Every structure is written in C-alpha cells, then in structure tokens.
Amino acid sequence: MKEAIASEKHNGYTPSFGMESTRAAVADYWVRWFAPSLADSPHRVTAKDVVLSSGSADALSLVIGSIAGPGDRMLVPMPYFARYEMTLAYYSIEPVYYHCDPAHDWEVDLPALRALATAPGDKPIKAILLNNPSNPCGSNWSRSHVEAIVRLCEELQLPIIADEIYAGITFTVPLEEGAEAPAASPPYTSVADIAAEIPRFITAGVSKRFCLPGERLGWIILVDPAARAQRVLAGVRSLTARFLLPNHLLQVATTAMLKGAGQDYYDRAVRVLQRNSIDMYHALRKTGVLQPVVPAGGMFMSVLLRPELLKEEVRDGERFAERLAAEENVLAFPGEPFRMPAALRLTISRPAEITAEAVQRICAFCERYKK
C-alpha cells in the first residue's frame, strides 16, 4: 500500500467490477492455493471469471441478488452466518434451511438436503448457499464430503454459492489432552477444485486469511465449465455499479499481496488459532456443562450448552452470554442469532494471554451456575 501511494499513479477511476490485473491475480491465487485441478484445465478461471467487491459480504449480496429475486427460494445452512438471512430478506428471497450436524463434523445431511430440494412447491429453489469453513461452526469438510455435495447439486441442477472466506484457515485439535498437535494444516477443499459442470460462485476476500477486515476488498469467482451462468455473471457486474468500490490503491496493493505472500505468512496466524482452540476445547470440556465442538477451520468455536445441568437463568445462549458479560466481562456471542439454540460462538483469534484469562472466567462462571 505504501508503494502504491508513493507512486502517485493509482488515484484514478477503475472499472466497477475491478481492474483486470487484480482480477487476474485473484484467479491465479485461487487456482494456486485452492483449485490446483484447474491449473492445466481448459476451464481454468481467469480475470474474466472474477468480479471484485466491497468485501465478501458485498460479494454474497451481488451474487444472491443476481441469481434470485422476489418469490424465489434459496437453500441456506443451519447454523448460519446471520447476514445470510438479512441479505435474502433484502431481495425478498425465502430461505429454506438445511441441517449441518455437529456430531459429524458439521457435515450436511445429504438425504435431508435432497428431500428439501425436490419437495413440491410453488416457488423455485434457485441455488444453495454453502459455508466452509463455517462461521459459526468452525468446520472443515473432507474432500469426499465436498465432492458429494457438488455431485448432488449437479444431479439436481442446483447452482452453488460458496462462501469460502475462511479458505485455507484449517488446523487440527487433538482430542487427547496433551497430545502433540500436527504442525501442518489439514487440506482444505474448495468447490472450485471438484470437476463438475454445475455453476459455482465462490466468494472470498482479504479480511480473514490476510487479516485485513477493514480494507473491504472481496471477490466473486465463477467456475462455469458449461457456460450456463454467464447471464448471472453479467448481472453481478451490473450490480457493482452501485458503489464503485474497492478503490484503486487497494486493488494495486492487493495484486502485489496475492502474488507475494507465501506459506510462512499464512501459517503464523493459523498457529495462533490452533493453540487457542486446543486450550479452549480441553478447558471448557472439563466444566461438565459445556460441550465444545472441536473446531477444524475458521476463527470461531461453537460451544453447545447442556441446559439440563445448568440453573434456569442461563439455560439458553442469550441469557448465558448476557450474564457472562455482566459478571465476568467476557463477551461470547449467543448461538440463537445463528439458528444454533442453547449454544455460544467463541472467538479463537485473540492473543493467547487474553484467551487464557477469558477461559478461566468462563469456567468460574460455569461453576457458579452448575446445578
């Protein structure tokens, strides 16, 4: 960014959907890190398949608003990131919720998904929204599961919108306390890396893997080997004219960043997330009244309450979080806004000493409110 500013060459208008050089850098970055099967493919994504946006939330809004409209329906995960429902409501699109199972690494219940997608109804289901790694779940689906989802969507002719903002942020939490954690990150599978003809719109950006949430630079990548979704892509491009963002300087800086960052850069942040996850998981499990779900990716841990073991006043996520904040000055997000009842979402990205103090306070709180 400093170099871009100092050059005094990057202060002009750019296309609303992004400079070609930045879009090409995004395409190359995604193929290099998350879709290597496309590297030598005739369907390799290029600048023409990429649209820039004002962050990944805006990217989702652009795609959703281009692929569906008032009266349509869209399949949405449950639990989910609360902005999904807000965005669908903005476009008067009806959400149809499908279940992700905490007992099976937050995988999608595929038979139930098929039943939802094929159930008779007056309103068409225009697409499915996926989120992996998930906020709030902390999932990292296996390659076989991602492939099974893509295959089912291809069979049902259901376009995919994949929120992959946490792509590449994966780690392993040993179930046995004290066991050595693997240094290498487990593999991550993007829907872009599965050979299929069904259109896939992948949304992501610089906010998570590059730790730059305030810069507001996101992107949409279309993988469309059969060229079925080009009209939708044209609609996405048209909608970018609403804001004419991101700015010129940021695009130039991002182009250089995507080309220059290596594995060591990404590993530093992932190690913090892994260490915090390990410590939090094993400490919270010992409370007896909390059931943390082992995280495998992203920046959050979901924690299920055991209401039958808690006093009445803290048996749901909202009341638990409210009292925890008032009595221990620890902020935890209740699960209810994520359609994850009787649960909490905890952040695993804080410095280790803050995380350790917060965990101690949560454990003390649980001891007071245990039946």
mmCIF file of C-alpha atoms in Angstrom:
data_model
loop_
_atom_site.group_PDB
_atom_site.id
_atom_site.type_symbol
_atom_site.label_atom_id
_atom_site.label_comp_id
_atom_site.label_asym_id
_atom_site.label_seq_id
_atom_site.Cartn_x
_atom_site.Cartn_y
_atom_site.Cartn_z
ATOM 1 C CA MET A 1 0.000 0.000 0.000
ATOM 2 C CA LYS A 2 2.843 2.379 0.829
ATOM 3 C CA GLU A 3 4.407 1.750 -2.569
ATOM 4 C CA ALA A 4 1.083 2.309 -4.327
ATOM 5 C CA ILE A 5 0.580 5.611 -2.522
ATOM 6 C CA ALA A 6 4.153 6.780 -3.065
ATOM 7 C CA SER A 7 3.993 6.121 -6.806
ATOM 8 C CA GLU A 8 1.188 8.689 -7.227
ATOM 9 C CA LYS A 9 -0.019 6.610 -10.199
ATOM 10 C CA HIS A 10 -3.091 4.961 -8.727
ATOM 11 C CA ASN A 11 -5.624 7.670 -7.999
ATOM 12 C CA GLY A 12 -7.952 7.293 -10.971
ATOM 13 C CA TYR A 13 -11.255 5.607 -11.666
ATOM 14 C CA THR A 14 -11.312 1.852 -12.276
ATOM 15 C CA PRO A 15 -13.994 -0.443 -13.708
ATOM 16 C CA SER A 16 -16.704 -1.004 -11.113
ATOM 17 C CA PHE A 17 -16.089 -4.763 -11.215
ATOM 18 C CA GLY A 18 -12.320 -4.376 -10.723
ATOM 19 C CA MET A 19 -9.091 -3.847 -12.600
ATOM 20 C CA GLU A 20 -8.107 -6.669 -14.932
ATOM 21 C CA SER A 21 -4.687 -7.052 -13.275
ATOM 22 C CA THR A 22 -6.252 -7.503 -9.820
ATOM 23 C CA ARG A 23 -8.903 -9.877 -11.094
ATOM 24 C CA ALA A 24 -6.184 -11.926 -12.800
ATOM 25 C CA ALA A 25 -4.210 -12.016 -9.542
ATOM 26 C CA VAL A 26 -7.295 -13.289 -7.689
ATOM 27 C CA ALA A 27 -7.842 -16.023 -10.288
ATOM 28 C CA ASP A 28 -4.192 -17.125 -10.128
ATOM 29 C CA TYR A 29 -4.197 -17.050 -6.316
ATOM 30 C CA TRP A 30 -7.295 -19.242 -6.079
ATOM 31 C CA VAL A 31 -6.042 -21.789 -8.581
ATOM 32 C CA ARG A 32 -2.617 -21.921 -6.920
ATOM 33 C CA TRP A 33 -3.886 -22.429 -3.373
ATOM 34 C CA PHE A 34 -7.374 -23.925 -3.596
ATOM 35 C CA ALA A 35 -8.128 -25.231 -7.079
ATOM 36 C CA PRO A 36 -4.947 -26.847 -8.447
ATOM 37 C CA SER A 37 -7.018 -29.176 -10.626
ATOM 38 C CA LEU A 38 -7.865 -26.139 -12.765
ATOM 39 C CA ALA A 39 -4.217 -25.219 -13.390
ATOM 40 C CA ASP A 40 -3.953 -27.129 -16.674
ATOM 41 C CA SER A 41 -7.648 -27.316 -17.393
ATOM 42 C CA PRO A 42 -9.299 -25.743 -20.437
ATOM 43 C CA HIS A 43 -11.753 -24.352 -17.880
ATOM 44 C CA ARG A 44 -9.139 -22.581 -15.766
ATOM 45 C CA VAL A 45 -10.558 -19.436 -14.189
ATOM 46 C CA THR A 46 -9.121 -16.144 -15.441
ATOM 47 C CA ALA A 47 -9.752 -12.439 -14.943
ATOM 48 C CA LYS A 48 -12.969 -12.643 -16.964
ATOM 49 C CA ASP A 49 -14.435 -15.004 -14.339
ATOM 50 C CA VAL A 50 -13.701 -12.683 -11.390
ATOM 51 C CA VAL A 51 -15.581 -9.680 -10.027
ATOM 52 C CA LEU A 52 -14.236 -7.518 -7.196
ATOM 53 C CA SER A 53 -16.496 -6.243 -4.439
ATOM 54 C CA SER A 54 -16.577 -4.184 -1.263
ATOM 55 C CA GLY A 55 -15.706 -7.128 0.978
ATOM 56 C CA SER A 56 -17.006 -10.692 0.905
ATOM 57 C CA ALA A 57 -20.386 -9.725 2.373
ATOM 58 C CA ASP A 58 -20.952 -7.466 -0.622
ATOM 59 C CA ALA A 59 -19.806 -10.305 -2.882
ATOM 60 C CA LEU A 60 -22.534 -12.524 -1.455
ATOM 61 C CA SER A 61 -25.109 -9.785 -1.896
ATOM 62 C CA LEU A 62 -24.128 -9.291 -5.533
ATOM 63 C CA VAL A 63 -24.436 -12.991 -6.356
ATOM 64 C CA ILE A 64 -27.636 -13.593 -4.414
ATOM 65 C CA GLY A 65 -29.295 -10.551 -5.988
ATOM 66 C CA SER A 66 -28.289 -11.679 -9.478
ATOM 67 C CA ILE A 67 -29.277 -15.327 -9.255
ATOM 68 C CA ALA A 68 -32.648 -14.993 -7.491
ATOM 69 C CA GLY A 69 -35.389 -12.477 -6.864
ATOM 70 C CA PRO A 70 -38.668 -11.845 -5.036
ATOM 71 C CA GLY A 71 -40.680 -15.020 -4.616
ATOM 72 C CA ASP A 72 -37.742 -17.357 -5.170
ATOM 73 C CA ARG A 73 -36.260 -19.639 -2.532
ATOM 74 C CA MET A 74 -32.662 -20.496 -1.618
ATOM 75 C CA LEU A 75 -31.164 -23.313 0.453
ATOM 76 C CA VAL A 76 -29.243 -21.940 3.445
ATOM 77 C CA PRO A 77 -27.179 -23.816 6.064
ATOM 78 C CA MET A 78 -28.250 -24.082 9.680
ATOM 79 C CA PRO A 79 -26.393 -22.929 11.760
ATOM 80 C CA TYR A 80 -25.514 -19.977 9.557
ATOM 81 C CA PHE A 81 -23.870 -16.564 9.471
ATOM 82 C CA ALA A 82 -26.709 -14.192 10.373
ATOM 83 C CA ARG A 83 -26.041 -11.876 7.427
ATOM 84 C CA TYR A 84 -27.327 -14.570 5.053
ATOM 85 C CA GLU A 85 -30.889 -14.191 6.266
ATOM 86 C CA MET A 86 -30.642 -10.395 6.177
ATOM 87 C CA THR A 87 -29.380 -10.450 2.582
ATOM 88 C CA LEU A 88 -32.115 -12.818 1.455
ATOM 89 C CA ALA A 89 -34.718 -10.624 3.130
ATOM 90 C CA TYR A 90 -33.334 -7.580 1.294
ATOM 91 C CA TYR A 91 -34.099 -9.292 -2.018
ATOM 92 C CA SER A 92 -37.383 -10.852 -0.754
ATOM 93 C CA ILE A 93 -35.951 -14.363 -1.202
ATOM 94 C CA GLU A 94 -37.266 -17.083 1.094
ATOM 95 C CA PRO A 95 -34.617 -19.133 2.964
ATOM 96 C CA VAL A 96 -35.011 -22.909 3.136
ATOM 97 C CA TYR A 97 -32.798 -24.233 5.925
ATOM 98 C CA TYR A 98 -30.794 -27.444 5.686
ATOM 99 C CA HIS A 99 -29.121 -29.083 8.657
ATOM 100 C CA CYS A 100 -25.395 -29.305 9.404
ATOM 101 C CA ASP A 101 -24.665 -31.924 12.063
ATOM 102 C CA PRO A 102 -22.282 -31.081 14.952
ATOM 103 C CA ALA A 103 -21.959 -34.787 15.762
ATOM 104 C CA HIS A 104 -20.435 -35.397 12.314
ATOM 105 C CA ASP A 105 -18.007 -32.514 11.864
ATOM 106 C CA TRP A 106 -20.842 -30.187 10.837
ATOM 107 C CA GLU A 107 -21.394 -32.119 7.613
ATOM 108 C CA VAL A 108 -24.564 -31.586 5.594
ATOM 109 C CA ASP A 109 -27.315 -34.157 5.987
ATOM 110 C CA LEU A 110 -27.402 -35.042 2.282
ATOM 111 C CA PRO A 111 -30.566 -37.194 2.234
ATOM 112 C CA ALA A 112 -32.431 -34.417 4.041
ATOM 113 C CA LEU A 113 -30.978 -31.873 1.618
ATOM 114 C CA ARG A 114 -32.197 -33.916 -1.336
ATOM 115 C CA ALA A 115 -35.672 -34.104 0.197
ATOM 116 C CA LEU A 116 -35.790 -30.330 0.670
ATOM 117 C CA ALA A 117 -34.561 -29.629 -2.850
ATOM 118 C CA THR A 118 -37.037 -31.998 -4.504
ATOM 119 C CA ALA A 119 -40.098 -31.327 -2.341
ATOM 120 C CA PRO A 120 -43.091 -30.000 -4.299
ATOM 121 C CA GLY A 121 -43.579 -26.259 -4.063
ATOM 122 C CA ASP A 122 -44.904 -23.275 -5.945
ATOM 123 C CA LYS A 123 -41.712 -21.266 -5.511
ATOM 124 C CA PRO A 124 -38.498 -22.405 -7.243
ATOM 125 C CA ILE A 125 -35.269 -23.054 -5.351
ATOM 126 C CA LYS A 126 -32.708 -21.078 -7.325
ATOM 127 C CA ALA A 127 -29.435 -22.022 -5.575
ATOM 128 C CA ILE A 128 -27.775 -23.462 -2.495
ATOM 129 C CA LEU A 129 -25.565 -21.405 -0.207
ATOM 130 C CA LEU A 130 -22.602 -23.239 1.355
ATOM 131 C CA ASN A 131 -20.201 -22.001 4.042
ATOM 132 C CA ASN A 132 -16.993 -23.927 4.684
ATOM 133 C CA PRO A 133 -15.012 -23.356 6.843
ATOM 134 C CA SER A 134 -18.073 -22.141 8.672
ATOM 135 C CA ASN A 135 -18.879 -19.184 10.845
ATOM 136 C CA PRO A 136 -20.081 -20.036 13.492
ATOM 137 C CA CYS A 137 -19.398 -23.784 13.287
ATOM 138 C CA GLY A 138 -15.634 -23.958 12.689
ATOM 139 C CA SER A 139 -15.975 -26.773 10.161
ATOM 140 C CA ASN A 140 -13.528 -28.041 7.554
ATOM 141 C CA TRP A 141 -15.328 -30.612 5.427
ATOM 142 C CA SER A 142 -13.435 -33.536 3.962
ATOM 143 C CA ARG A 143 -12.804 -33.605 0.227
ATOM 144 C CA SER A 144 -15.169 -36.554 -0.111
ATOM 145 C CA HIS A 145 -17.980 -34.606 1.539
ATOM 146 C CA VAL A 146 -17.423 -31.507 -0.606
ATOM 147 C CA GLU A 147 -17.439 -33.716 -3.679
ATOM 148 C CA ALA A 148 -20.649 -35.422 -2.551
ATOM 149 C CA ILE A 149 -22.344 -32.040 -2.184
ATOM 150 C CA VAL A 150 -21.193 -30.912 -5.637
ATOM 151 C CA ARG A 151 -22.334 -34.192 -7.197
ATOM 152 C CA LEU A 152 -25.771 -33.879 -5.595
ATOM 153 C CA CYS A 153 -26.094 -30.280 -6.787
ATOM 154 C CA GLU A 154 -25.100 -31.340 -10.280
ATOM 155 C CA GLU A 155 -27.727 -34.077 -10.255
ATOM 156 C CA LEU A 156 -30.383 -31.620 -9.060
ATOM 157 C CA GLN A 157 -29.156 -28.839 -11.363
ATOM 158 C CA LEU A 158 -28.735 -26.574 -8.341
ATOM 159 C CA PRO A 159 -26.189 -23.735 -8.743
ATOM 160 C CA ILE A 160 -23.804 -23.293 -5.815
ATOM 161 C CA ILE A 161 -22.935 -20.095 -3.972
ATOM 162 C CA ALA A 162 -19.946 -20.980 -1.784
ATOM 163 C CA ASP A 163 -18.907 -18.604 0.987
ATOM 164 C CA GLU A 164 -15.246 -19.588 1.290
ATOM 165 C CA ILE A 165 -13.941 -16.524 3.112
ATOM 166 C CA TYR A 166 -12.096 -18.804 5.580
ATOM 167 C CA ALA A 167 -10.464 -20.906 2.854
ATOM 168 C CA GLY A 168 -7.032 -22.122 3.898
ATOM 169 C CA ILE A 169 -7.565 -21.406 7.609
ATOM 170 C CA THR A 170 -7.551 -25.004 8.828
ATOM 171 C CA PHE A 171 -5.912 -26.807 11.741
ATOM 172 C CA THR A 172 -6.109 -29.938 13.877
ATOM 173 C CA VAL A 173 -7.147 -30.084 17.543
ATOM 174 C CA PRO A 174 -6.030 -33.360 19.180
ATOM 175 C CA LEU A 175 -8.867 -34.974 21.127
ATOM 176 C CA GLU A 176 -6.446 -36.277 23.745
ATOM 177 C CA GLU A 177 -5.280 -33.535 26.082
ATOM 178 C CA GLY A 178 -1.519 -33.049 25.964
ATOM 179 C CA ALA A 179 -1.105 -34.810 22.623
ATOM 180 C CA GLU A 180 1.189 -33.108 20.156
ATOM 181 C CA ALA A 181 -0.685 -31.065 17.565
ATOM 182 C CA PRO A 182 0.336 -31.573 13.928
ATOM 183 C CA ALA A 183 2.255 -28.597 12.594
ATOM 184 C CA ALA A 184 0.941 -28.937 9.053
ATOM 185 C CA SER A 185 -2.545 -27.668 8.303
ATOM 186 C CA PRO A 186 -5.030 -30.305 7.109
ATOM 187 C CA PRO A 187 -6.077 -29.925 3.472
ATOM 188 C CA TYR A 188 -8.918 -27.631 2.513
ATOM 189 C CA THR A 189 -11.181 -28.369 -0.459
ATOM 190 C CA SER A 190 -12.835 -25.586 -2.397
ATOM 191 C CA VAL A 191 -15.873 -26.409 -4.506
ATOM 192 C CA ALA A 192 -13.817 -24.955 -7.365
ATOM 193 C CA ASP A 193 -11.471 -27.954 -7.195
ATOM 194 C CA ILE A 194 -14.169 -30.545 -7.969
ATOM 195 C CA ALA A 195 -14.620 -31.446 -11.647
ATOM 196 C CA ALA A 196 -18.258 -30.727 -12.471
ATOM 197 C CA GLU A 197 -20.339 -28.670 -14.878
ATOM 198 C CA ILE A 198 -22.696 -27.127 -12.319
ATOM 199 C CA PRO A 199 -22.000 -23.367 -11.945
ATOM 200 C CA ARG A 200 -20.242 -22.388 -8.741
ATOM 201 C CA PHE A 201 -19.937 -18.825 -7.461
ATOM 202 C CA ILE A 202 -17.144 -18.666 -4.858
ATOM 203 C CA THR A 203 -17.000 -15.604 -2.623
ATOM 204 C CA ALA A 204 -13.996 -14.643 -0.516
ATOM 205 C CA GLY A 205 -11.643 -11.722 0.144
ATOM 206 C CA VAL A 206 -8.718 -10.385 2.156
ATOM 207 C CA SER A 207 -10.475 -9.984 5.519
ATOM 208 C CA LYS A 208 -9.694 -13.357 7.098
ATOM 209 C CA ARG A 209 -6.656 -15.122 5.627
ATOM 210 C CA PHE A 210 -4.837 -11.802 5.248
ATOM 211 C CA CYS A 211 -6.292 -10.354 8.485
ATOM 212 C CA LEU A 212 -7.477 -7.167 6.739
ATOM 213 C CA PRO A 213 -11.208 -6.909 7.529
ATOM 214 C CA GLY A 214 -11.319 -3.132 7.413
ATOM 215 C CA GLU A 215 -9.956 -2.820 3.897
ATOM 216 C CA ARG A 216 -13.234 -4.080 2.369
ATOM 217 C CA LEU A 217 -11.909 -5.977 -0.623
ATOM 218 C CA GLY A 218 -13.695 -9.140 -1.651
ATOM 219 C CA TRP A 219 -14.253 -11.117 -4.820
ATOM 220 C CA ILE A 220 -16.509 -13.472 -6.693
ATOM 221 C CA ILE A 221 -15.058 -16.290 -8.785
ATOM 222 C CA LEU A 222 -17.294 -18.107 -11.237
ATOM 223 C CA VAL A 223 -16.422 -21.700 -12.143
ATOM 224 C CA ASP A 224 -18.706 -22.458 -15.066
ATOM 225 C CA PRO A 225 -17.286 -25.064 -17.487
ATOM 226 C CA ALA A 226 -20.535 -25.386 -19.438
ATOM 227 C CA ALA A 227 -21.082 -21.591 -19.618
ATOM 228 C CA ARG A 228 -24.532 -21.853 -18.030
ATOM 229 C CA ALA A 229 -24.275 -18.876 -15.687
ATOM 230 C CA GLN A 230 -22.880 -16.128 -17.906
ATOM 231 C CA ARG A 231 -26.080 -14.069 -17.729
ATOM 232 C CA VAL A 232 -25.901 -14.207 -13.940
ATOM 233 C CA LEU A 233 -22.277 -13.041 -14.092
ATOM 234 C CA ALA A 234 -23.371 -10.145 -16.298
ATOM 235 C CA GLY A 235 -25.940 -9.255 -13.664
ATOM 236 C CA VAL A 236 -23.269 -9.345 -10.967
ATOM 237 C CA ARG A 237 -21.124 -6.962 -12.984
ATOM 238 C CA SER A 238 -24.058 -4.596 -13.428
ATOM 239 C CA LEU A 239 -24.787 -4.537 -9.697
ATOM 240 C CA THR A 240 -21.198 -3.492 -8.901
ATOM 241 C CA ALA A 241 -22.039 -0.038 -10.272
ATOM 242 C CA ARG A 242 -23.966 0.639 -7.049
ATOM 243 C CA PHE A 243 -20.837 1.547 -5.074
ATOM 244 C CA LEU A 244 -17.861 1.732 -7.478
ATOM 245 C CA LEU A 245 -15.630 0.036 -4.921
ATOM 246 C CA PRO A 246 -12.973 -1.083 -3.947
ATOM 247 C CA ASN A 247 -10.641 1.845 -4.564
ATOM 248 C CA HIS A 248 -7.712 1.975 -6.969
ATOM 249 C CA LEU A 249 -4.917 1.990 -4.358
ATOM 250 C CA LEU A 250 -6.326 -1.058 -2.571
ATOM 251 C CA GLN A 251 -6.605 -3.033 -5.789
ATOM 252 C CA VAL A 252 -2.964 -2.338 -6.668
ATOM 253 C CA ALA A 253 -1.798 -3.327 -3.183
ATOM 254 C CA THR A 254 -3.907 -6.490 -3.240
ATOM 255 C CA THR A 255 -2.470 -7.524 -6.594
ATOM 256 C CA ALA A 256 1.036 -7.442 -5.122
ATOM 257 C CA MET A 257 -0.046 -9.122 -1.878
ATOM 258 C CA LEU A 258 -1.742 -12.064 -3.593
ATOM 259 C CA LYS A 259 1.351 -12.719 -5.652
ATOM 260 C CA GLY A 260 3.882 -12.272 -2.842
ATOM 261 C CA ALA A 261 2.500 -13.929 0.304
ATOM 262 C CA GLY A 262 3.879 -17.407 0.998
ATOM 263 C CA GLN A 263 3.054 -20.319 3.283
ATOM 264 C CA ASP A 264 5.004 -18.896 6.251
ATOM 265 C CA TYR A 265 2.821 -15.784 6.200
ATOM 266 C CA TYR A 266 -0.379 -17.810 6.452
ATOM 267 C CA ASP A 267 0.995 -20.323 8.956
ATOM 268 C CA ARG A 268 1.702 -17.719 11.641
ATOM 269 C CA ALA A 269 -1.969 -16.827 12.051
ATOM 270 C CA VAL A 270 -3.147 -20.434 11.837
ATOM 271 C CA ARG A 271 -0.820 -21.484 14.657
ATOM 272 C CA VAL A 272 -2.426 -18.893 16.961
ATOM 273 C CA LEU A 273 -5.892 -20.191 16.113
ATOM 274 C CA GLN A 274 -4.807 -23.778 16.641
ATOM 275 C CA ARG A 275 -3.160 -23.135 20.016
ATOM 276 C CA ASN A 276 -6.142 -21.209 21.317
ATOM 277 C CA SER A 277 -8.540 -23.878 20.067
ATOM 278 C CA ILE A 278 -6.633 -26.635 21.827
ATOM 279 C CA ASP A 279 -6.530 -24.790 25.144
ATOM 280 C CA MET A 280 -10.161 -23.674 24.977
ATOM 281 C CA TYR A 281 -11.532 -27.035 23.904
ATOM 282 C CA HIS A 282 -9.926 -29.060 26.683
ATOM 283 C CA ALA A 283 -10.608 -26.477 29.415
ATOM 284 C CA LEU A 284 -14.266 -25.918 28.536
ATOM 285 C CA ARG A 285 -14.949 -29.621 28.185
ATOM 286 C CA LYS A 286 -13.983 -30.064 31.849
ATOM 287 C CA THR A 287 -16.768 -27.766 33.050
ATOM 288 C CA GLY A 288 -19.250 -30.567 32.519
ATOM 289 C CA VAL A 289 -21.965 -28.101 31.487
ATOM 290 C CA LEU A 290 -20.434 -27.020 28.171
ATOM 291 C CA GLN A 291 -19.943 -29.209 25.126
ATOM 292 C CA PRO A 292 -17.395 -27.555 22.826
ATOM 293 C CA VAL A 293 -17.427 -28.831 19.256
ATOM 294 C CA VAL A 294 -13.905 -29.495 18.010
ATOM 295 C CA PRO A 295 -13.065 -26.735 15.508
ATOM 296 C CA ALA A 296 -11.145 -27.559 12.345
ATOM 297 C CA GLY A 297 -11.169 -24.247 10.494
ATOM 298 C CA GLY A 298 -12.128 -20.586 10.549
ATOM 299 C CA MET A 299 -11.845 -18.262 13.525
ATOM 300 C CA PHE A 300 -14.585 -19.495 15.849
ATOM 301 C CA MET A 301 -15.504 -22.356 18.129
ATOM 302 C CA SER A 302 -19.116 -23.378 18.673
ATOM 303 C CA VAL A 303 -19.990 -24.469 22.186
ATOM 304 C CA LEU A 304 -23.229 -26.277 22.984
ATOM 305 C CA LEU A 305 -24.799 -25.763 26.395
ATOM 306 C CA ARG A 306 -26.091 -28.669 28.457
ATOM 307 C CA PRO A 307 -29.266 -26.975 29.747
ATOM 308 C CA GLU A 308 -30.282 -29.876 31.966
ATOM 309 C CA LEU A 309 -27.116 -29.326 34.029
ATOM 310 C CA LEU A 310 -27.414 -25.521 34.290
ATOM 311 C CA LYS A 311 -29.503 -23.309 36.512
ATOM 312 C CA GLU A 312 -32.666 -21.969 34.927
ATOM 313 C CA GLU A 313 -31.361 -18.417 34.438
ATOM 314 C CA VAL A 314 -28.584 -19.467 31.999
ATOM 315 C CA ARG A 315 -30.157 -22.333 30.054
ATOM 316 C CA ASP A 316 -30.093 -20.618 26.670
ATOM 317 C CA GLY A 317 -27.324 -18.862 24.780
ATOM 318 C CA GLU A 318 -28.735 -15.355 25.116
ATOM 319 C CA ARG A 319 -29.146 -15.439 28.885
ATOM 320 C CA PHE A 320 -25.835 -17.248 29.356
ATOM 321 C CA ALA A 321 -23.966 -14.658 27.269
ATOM 322 C CA GLU A 322 -25.711 -11.713 28.960
ATOM 323 C CA ARG A 323 -24.831 -12.856 32.477
ATOM 324 C CA LEU A 324 -21.313 -13.871 31.449
ATOM 325 C CA ALA A 325 -20.687 -10.350 30.149
ATOM 326 C CA ALA A 326 -22.169 -8.700 33.243
ATOM 327 C CA GLU A 327 -20.415 -10.880 35.813
ATOM 328 C CA GLU A 328 -17.123 -11.819 34.162
ATOM 329 C CA ASN A 329 -16.636 -9.133 31.480
ATOM 330 C CA VAL A 330 -16.279 -11.853 28.841
ATOM 331 C CA LEU A 331 -18.108 -11.347 25.572
ATOM 332 C CA ALA A 332 -19.463 -14.516 23.949
ATOM 333 C CA PHE A 333 -21.933 -14.441 21.096
ATOM 334 C CA PRO A 334 -25.140 -16.389 21.789
ATOM 335 C CA GLY A 335 -25.970 -19.095 19.304
ATOM 336 C CA GLU A 336 -29.604 -18.135 18.754
ATOM 337 C CA PRO A 337 -28.937 -15.485 16.035
ATOM 338 C CA PHE A 338 -27.089 -18.205 14.103
ATOM 339 C CA ARG A 339 -30.047 -20.624 14.440
ATOM 340 C CA MET A 340 -27.909 -22.570 16.896
ATOM 341 C CA PRO A 341 -30.060 -22.664 20.053
ATOM 342 C CA ALA A 342 -28.645 -23.222 23.537
ATOM 343 C CA ALA A 343 -25.135 -22.539 22.301
ATOM 344 C CA LEU A 344 -22.361 -19.960 22.117
ATOM 345 C CA ARG A 345 -19.908 -18.828 19.469
ATOM 346 C CA LEU A 346 -16.459 -18.089 20.875
ATOM 347 C CA THR A 347 -13.654 -16.258 19.092
ATOM 348 C CA ILE A 348 -10.346 -18.131 18.875
ATOM 349 C CA SER A 349 -8.303 -15.312 17.345
ATOM 350 C CA ARG A 350 -7.437 -13.303 20.464
ATOM 351 C CA PRO A 351 -3.875 -13.226 21.906
ATOM 352 C CA ALA A 352 -3.048 -16.285 23.999
ATOM 353 C CA GLU A 353 -2.950 -14.462 27.331
ATOM 354 C CA ILE A 354 -6.374 -12.888 26.761
ATOM 355 C CA THR A 355 -7.808 -16.223 25.675
ATOM 356 C CA ALA A 356 -6.438 -17.940 28.791
ATOM 357 C CA GLU A 357 -7.941 -15.299 31.081
ATOM 358 C CA ALA A 358 -11.308 -15.472 29.307
ATOM 359 C CA VAL A 359 -11.407 -19.265 29.593
ATOM 360 C CA GLN A 360 -10.677 -19.094 33.332
ATOM 361 C CA ARG A 361 -13.556 -16.663 33.790
ATOM 362 C CA ILE A 362 -15.941 -18.804 31.736
ATOM 363 C CA CYS A 363 -15.027 -21.855 33.821
ATOM 364 C CA ALA A 364 -15.609 -19.924 37.061
ATOM 365 C CA PHE A 365 -18.970 -18.733 35.743
ATOM 366 C CA CYS A 366 -19.965 -22.304 34.865
ATOM 367 C CA GLU A 367 -19.052 -23.463 38.348
ATOM 368 C CA ARG A 368 -21.409 -20.886 39.884
ATOM 369 C CA TYR A 369 -24.311 -21.747 37.583
ATOM 370 C CA LYS A 370 -23.932 -25.507 37.633
ATOM 371 C CA LYS A 371 -26.944 -27.282 39.161
#
